[in-house]
């Protein structure tokens, strides 16, 4: 175990091809003007997940002489994130790489930004009904299928399991609902005994997991769509001295230590650096779409010709054996975090 899973799809091939096709114009067209700025906006801005994403974003921007800003809100609050996005628009950036906490509330702000000349690309979570020009993410359905198969492999196909979730965030919703659907279709003897919303709050996850364990002493496995809730869940499992296989998506320094200690079975972690790198490339190309003249009706229809519905940035399987490769502190040595 421990191999990285990278699923190339047509959209990513097309994105690379767009860069190569435009290469003759690179000297004049594919570079930033002085002061041209791109912003990455997120919620829960202090979460370590964003650090490698922003590093990839900055690395791509540096190649084209562009400036970058990290932005967002420290809160898990859609209203505050939208407010931070609105504040970003005052800076008149060329583009924004956005992780929308919820999809529909961001439709109007995204559309207004695009209409005013700022290109928007979403990553990890989406706002598909908006005018965003691209979506960069890992394959949440593939993650859920992998998690389901691994759980069954470890605990058998007739065991009790539970999930924690964060309703309203598109990628987390998919990671949970897809696993439940897959279990129901392929392993009908697997019994779902708990499903509680924790909204990335480790304290809420601790309480929820303790409650599930008390009501279901035969609980065999727990699937969690992100790492913050996994931190609380593993604390509850250890306190109860229960034997529960824990799997989660994403990773934090805390859950990484639990993986090393054997308290968490494994994590499925999106390729964050590629997410940021490809996210920048997508929003940069959308902002410089004048170098691209495709064979379609964009001139009469009036839309930006650089439209990339979906790029899969891939995910890695983190286990005890390869955990050292995901040490964020080691990765950030000598790097500028700002």
Coordinates of C-alpha atoms in Angstrom, one line a residue:
X1 CA 0.0 0.0 0.0
X2 CA 1.1 3.6 -0.1
X3 CA 1.0 4.2 -3.9
X4 CA -0.3 7.5 -5.2
X5 CA -3.3 7.2 -7.4
X6 CA -3.4 9.8 -10.2
X7 CA -6.3 9.5 -12.6
X8 CA -5.6 11.5 -15.8
X9 CA -8.7 12.6 -17.6
X10 CA -9.3 14.4 -20.8
X11 CA -9.7 17.8 -19.2
X12 CA -6.2 17.8 -17.7
X13 CA -4.8 16.7 -21.0
X14 CA -6.6 19.5 -22.7
X15 CA -5.3 22.0 -20.2
X16 CA -1.7 20.8 -20.8
X17 CA -2.4 20.9 -24.6
X18 CA -3.6 24.5 -24.3
X19 CA -0.4 25.5 -22.6
X20 CA 1.7 23.8 -25.3
X21 CA -0.5 25.1 -28.2
X22 CA 0.0 28.7 -26.9
X23 CA 3.7 28.3 -26.5
X24 CA 4.7 30.5 -29.5
X25 CA 2.8 33.4 -27.9
X26 CA 4.4 32.8 -24.4
X27 CA 7.0 35.5 -24.8
X28 CA 4.3 38.1 -25.3
X29 CA 1.0 36.7 -24.2
X30 CA 1.4 34.2 -21.5
X31 CA 2.9 36.3 -18.8
X32 CA 1.6 38.7 -16.1
X33 CA 1.6 42.4 -16.4
X34 CA 3.4 44.2 -13.6
X35 CA 1.1 44.0 -10.5
X36 CA -1.2 41.4 -12.0
X37 CA -2.5 39.5 -9.0
X38 CA -4.3 36.1 -8.4
X39 CA -5.9 35.3 -5.1
X40 CA -6.6 31.9 -3.4
X41 CA -9.7 32.2 -1.2
X42 CA -10.8 29.5 1.4
X43 CA -12.8 29.0 4.5
X44 CA -11.1 27.8 7.8
X45 CA -8.0 29.6 6.5
X46 CA -5.8 28.3 9.3
X47 CA -6.3 24.7 8.3
X48 CA -3.0 23.0 7.3
X49 CA -4.7 21.5 4.2
X50 CA -4.4 24.8 2.3
X51 CA -0.6 25.1 2.9
X52 CA 0.5 22.7 0.1
X53 CA -2.3 23.9 -2.2
X54 CA -1.1 27.5 -1.9
X55 CA 2.5 26.4 -2.4
X56 CA 1.5 24.8 -5.7
X57 CA -0.5 27.9 -6.6
X58 CA 2.5 30.2 -5.9
X59 CA 5.0 27.9 -7.8
X60 CA 2.8 28.1 -11.0
X61 CA 2.3 31.9 -10.6
X62 CA 6.1 32.5 -10.2
X63 CA 6.7 30.8 -13.6
X64 CA 4.6 33.5 -15.2
X65 CA 5.8 36.5 -13.2
X66 CA 2.4 36.8 -11.3
X67 CA 1.7 38.0 -7.8
X68 CA -0.4 36.0 -5.4
X69 CA -2.4 36.5 -2.2
X70 CA -3.8 34.0 0.2
X71 CA -7.2 35.0 1.5
X72 CA -10.4 33.8 3.2
X73 CA -11.9 33.5 6.6
X74 CA -10.7 31.6 9.7
X75 CA -14.3 30.6 10.4
X76 CA -16.5 27.7 9.1
X77 CA -19.1 30.3 8.1
X78 CA -20.5 30.8 4.6
X79 CA -21.5 34.4 5.2
X80 CA -18.0 35.3 6.4
X81 CA -16.4 33.6 3.4
X82 CA -18.5 35.4 1.0
X83 CA -17.6 38.7 2.7
X84 CA -13.9 37.9 2.4
X85 CA -14.5 37.1 -1.3
X86 CA -16.2 40.5 -1.8
X87 CA -13.3 42.2 -0.1
X88 CA -10.9 40.4 -2.5
X89 CA -12.8 41.9 -5.4
X90 CA -11.9 45.4 -4.2
X91 CA -8.3 44.5 -5.1
X92 CA -9.4 43.8 -8.7
X93 CA -7.5 40.6 -9.1
X94 CA -7.1 39.0 -12.5
X95 CA -8.4 35.7 -11.1
X96 CA -9.4 33.8 -8.0
X97 CA -8.9 30.2 -7.1
X98 CA -11.9 29.6 -4.8
X99 CA -12.8 26.8 -2.4
X100 CA -16.5 27.6 -1.9
X101 CA -17.8 26.3 1.4
X102 CA -21.3 25.9 -0.2
X103 CA -22.2 25.9 -3.8
X104 CA -25.4 27.9 -4.3
X105 CA -24.7 30.9 -2.0
X106 CA -21.6 31.6 -4.1
X107 CA -23.4 31.6 -7.5
X108 CA -24.2 35.4 -7.4
X109 CA -20.8 36.5 -6.0
X110 CA -18.9 34.4 -8.6
X111 CA -21.1 35.6 -11.5
X112 CA -20.7 39.2 -10.5
X113 CA -16.9 38.8 -10.2
X114 CA -16.7 37.2 -13.7
X115 CA -19.0 39.9 -15.2
X116 CA -16.6 42.5 -13.7
X117 CA -13.6 41.0 -15.3
X118 CA -12.2 38.6 -12.6
X119 CA -12.0 35.0 -13.6
X120 CA -12.9 32.4 -11.0
X121 CA -11.9 28.7 -10.8
X122 CA -13.2 26.5 -8.0
X123 CA -11.2 23.7 -6.3
X124 CA -11.9 20.8 -3.9
X125 CA -15.5 22.0 -3.7
X126 CA -17.6 23.5 -6.5
X127 CA -20.3 25.9 -7.5
X128 CA -21.3 24.3 -10.8
X129 CA -24.2 26.6 -11.6
X130 CA -22.0 29.7 -11.4
X131 CA -19.9 31.2 -14.2
X132 CA -16.7 29.7 -12.8
X133 CA -14.5 28.6 -15.8
X134 CA -13.0 25.4 -14.3
X135 CA -13.1 23.0 -11.4
X136 CA -10.0 21.3 -10.0
X137 CA -10.5 18.4 -7.5
X138 CA -9.7 14.8 -6.7
X139 CA -12.2 12.2 -7.7
X140 CA -14.5 12.0 -4.7
X141 CA -16.4 9.0 -6.1
X142 CA -13.1 7.1 -6.5
X143 CA -12.1 8.0 -3.0
X144 CA -15.4 6.7 -1.6
X145 CA -15.1 3.5 -3.6
X146 CA -11.5 2.9 -2.5
X147 CA -12.6 3.5 1.2
X148 CA -15.5 1.1 1.0
X149 CA -13.4 -1.6 -0.5
X150 CA -10.6 -1.1 2.0
X151 CA -13.1 -1.2 4.9
X152 CA -14.6 -4.5 3.7
X153 CA -11.2 -5.9 3.1
X154 CA -10.2 -5.2 6.7
X155 CA -13.4 -5.9 8.7
X156 CA -15.4 -8.3 6.4
X157 CA -18.6 -7.7 4.4
X158 CA -21.1 -8.2 7.3
X159 CA -19.9 -5.7 9.9
X160 CA -21.3 -2.5 11.4
X161 CA -19.9 0.9 10.3
X162 CA -20.7 4.6 10.7
X163 CA -19.9 7.9 9.0
X164 CA -19.4 11.5 10.0
X165 CA -20.3 14.2 7.6
X166 CA -20.5 17.9 6.8
X167 CA -23.7 18.6 4.9
X168 CA -23.6 21.3 2.3
X169 CA -20.0 21.0 1.2
X170 CA -20.0 19.3 -2.2
X171 CA -16.8 17.3 -2.0
X172 CA -17.6 16.0 1.5
X173 CA -21.2 15.2 0.6
X174 CA -19.9 13.1 -2.3
X175 CA -17.4 11.3 -0.2
X176 CA -20.1 10.2 2.2
X177 CA -23.1 9.6 0.0
X178 CA -21.0 7.7 -2.6
X179 CA -19.6 5.4 0.1
X180 CA -23.1 4.7 1.4
X181 CA -24.4 4.0 -2.1
X182 CA -21.5 1.7 -2.9
X183 CA -21.9 -0.3 0.3
X184 CA -25.6 -0.6 -0.3
X185 CA -25.1 -1.9 -3.9
X186 CA -22.1 -4.2 -3.4
X187 CA -22.1 -5.1 0.2
X188 CA -25.7 -5.2 1.4
X189 CA -24.8 -7.1 4.6
X190 CA -22.7 -4.1 5.8
X191 CA -24.9 -2.3 8.4
X192 CA -24.8 1.5 8.8
X193 CA -25.4 2.2 12.5
X194 CA -24.4 5.8 12.7
X195 CA -24.5 9.0 10.6
X196 CA -23.8 12.3 12.3
X197 CA -22.9 15.8 11.1
X198 CA -19.8 17.2 12.7
X199 CA -18.9 20.0 10.3
X200 CA -15.1 19.7 10.7
X201 CA -15.4 20.4 14.4
X202 CA -13.1 18.0 16.3
X203 CA -15.1 18.5 19.5
X204 CA -18.4 17.7 17.8
X205 CA -16.7 14.7 16.2
X206 CA -15.5 13.5 19.6
X207 CA -19.0 13.7 21.1
X208 CA -20.7 12.1 18.0
X209 CA -18.2 9.2 17.9
X210 CA -18.5 8.6 21.7
X211 CA -22.3 8.5 21.3
X212 CA -22.2 6.1 18.3
X213 CA -19.8 3.8 20.2
X214 CA -22.0 3.7 23.3
X215 CA -25.0 2.7 21.2
X216 CA -23.1 0.3 19.0
X217 CA -20.4 -1.6 20.9
X218 CA -19.8 -3.8 17.8
X219 CA -18.9 -0.9 15.6
X220 CA -16.1 -2.1 13.3
X221 CA -15.3 0.9 11.0
X222 CA -15.7 4.6 10.7
X223 CA -15.4 6.7 7.5
X224 CA -14.9 10.5 7.8
X225 CA -14.7 12.9 4.8
X226 CA -12.0 15.2 6.3
X227 CA -9.3 15.3 8.9
X228 CA -10.6 17.7 11.4
X229 CA -13.4 15.5 12.5
X230 CA -11.0 12.5 12.4
X231 CA -9.0 14.1 15.1
X232 CA -12.0 14.1 17.5
X233 CA -13.1 10.7 16.4
X234 CA -9.8 9.0 17.1
X235 CA -9.7 10.6 20.5
X236 CA -13.1 9.1 21.4
X237 CA -12.1 5.6 20.0
X238 CA -8.9 5.6 22.1
X239 CA -10.7 6.8 25.2
X240 CA -13.3 4.0 24.8
X241 CA -10.5 1.5 24.1
X242 CA -12.6 0.3 21.2
X243 CA -11.3 -1.6 18.2
X244 CA -12.6 0.5 15.3
X245 CA -10.9 0.9 11.9
X246 CA -10.8 4.6 11.1
X247 CA -10.4 5.9 7.6
X248 CA -10.6 9.5 6.5
X249 CA -9.9 11.9 3.6
X250 CA -7.3 14.7 3.8
X251 CA -4.6 14.8 6.4
X252 CA -3.4 17.1 9.2
X253 CA -0.2 16.8 11.3
X254 CA -2.3 15.4 14.1
X255 CA -4.0 12.6 12.1
X256 CA -0.6 11.9 10.5
X257 CA 0.8 11.1 13.9
X258 CA -2.1 8.8 14.6
X259 CA -1.5 7.0 11.3
X260 CA 2.1 6.5 12.3
X261 CA 1.0 5.2 15.7
X262 CA -1.5 2.8 14.1
X263 CA -4.5 4.5 15.6
X264 CA -5.9 5.5 12.2
X265 CA -5.8 2.9 9.4
X266 CA -5.1 5.2 6.5
X267 CA -6.0 8.6 4.9
X268 CA -6.9 9.4 1.3
X269 CA -5.2 12.7 0.6
X270 CA -5.8 14.8 -2.5
X271 CA -2.7 15.8 -4.3
X272 CA -2.7 19.3 -2.8
X273 CA 0.3 20.7 -4.7
X274 CA -1.2 19.6 -8.1
X275 CA -4.5 21.1 -7.0
X276 CA -3.0 24.5 -6.5
X277 CA -0.7 24.3 -9.5
X278 CA -3.4 23.2 -11.9
X279 CA -5.8 25.6 -10.3
X280 CA -3.5 28.5 -11.0
X281 CA -3.0 27.4 -14.6
X282 CA -6.7 27.1 -15.2
X283 CA -7.5 30.6 -13.8
X284 CA -4.4 32.2 -15.5
X285 CA -5.4 30.7 -18.9
X286 CA -9.0 32.0 -18.4
X287 CA -7.6 35.5 -17.7
X288 CA -5.4 35.3 -20.8
X289 CA -7.9 33.6 -23.1
X290 CA -7.0 36.0 -25.9
X291 CA -4.2 33.7 -26.9
X292 CA -6.7 30.9 -27.6
X293 CA -9.0 30.9 -30.6
X294 CA -11.0 27.6 -30.5
X295 CA -13.3 26.2 -33.2
X296 CA -16.6 27.1 -31.6
X297 CA -19.1 29.9 -31.2
X298 CA -17.6 31.7 -28.3
X299 CA -17.2 35.0 -30.2
X300 CA -20.9 35.3 -30.9
X301 CA -22.1 33.7 -27.7
X302 CA -19.8 35.9 -25.6
X303 CA -18.4 33.4 -23.2
X304 CA -14.8 32.8 -22.1
X305 CA -13.4 30.2 -24.5
X306 CA -11.3 28.6 -21.7
X307 CA -13.8 26.3 -20.1
X308 CA -12.5 23.2 -18.2
X309 CA -15.4 21.4 -16.6
X310 CA -13.3 19.1 -14.5
X311 CA -9.6 18.3 -13.8
X312 CA -8.7 15.4 -11.5
X313 CA -5.7 16.3 -9.4
X314 CA -5.5 12.7 -8.0
X315 CA -5.1 11.4 -4.5
X316 CA -2.6 9.5 -2.4
X317 CA -3.1 6.7 0.1
X318 CA -1.3 7.5 3.3
X319 CA -0.3 4.6 5.6
X320 CA 2.1 4.0 8.4
X321 CA 4.7 2.9 5.8
X322 CA 4.8 6.2 3.8
X323 CA 3.6 8.7 6.4
X324 CA 6.9 10.5 6.6
X325 CA 6.5 11.7 3.0
X326 CA 3.5 13.7 4.2
X327 CA 5.2 15.6 7.0
X328 CA 4.1 19.2 6.4
X329 CA 6.8 20.7 8.6
X330 CA 9.5 18.9 6.7
X331 CA 7.9 20.0 3.4
X332 CA 7.8 23.7 4.5
X333 CA 11.4 23.9 5.6
X334 CA 13.0 26.7 3.6
X335 CA 9.7 27.7 2.0
X336 CA 7.9 31.0 2.3
X337 CA 4.4 30.3 3.7
X338 CA 3.0 33.7 2.8

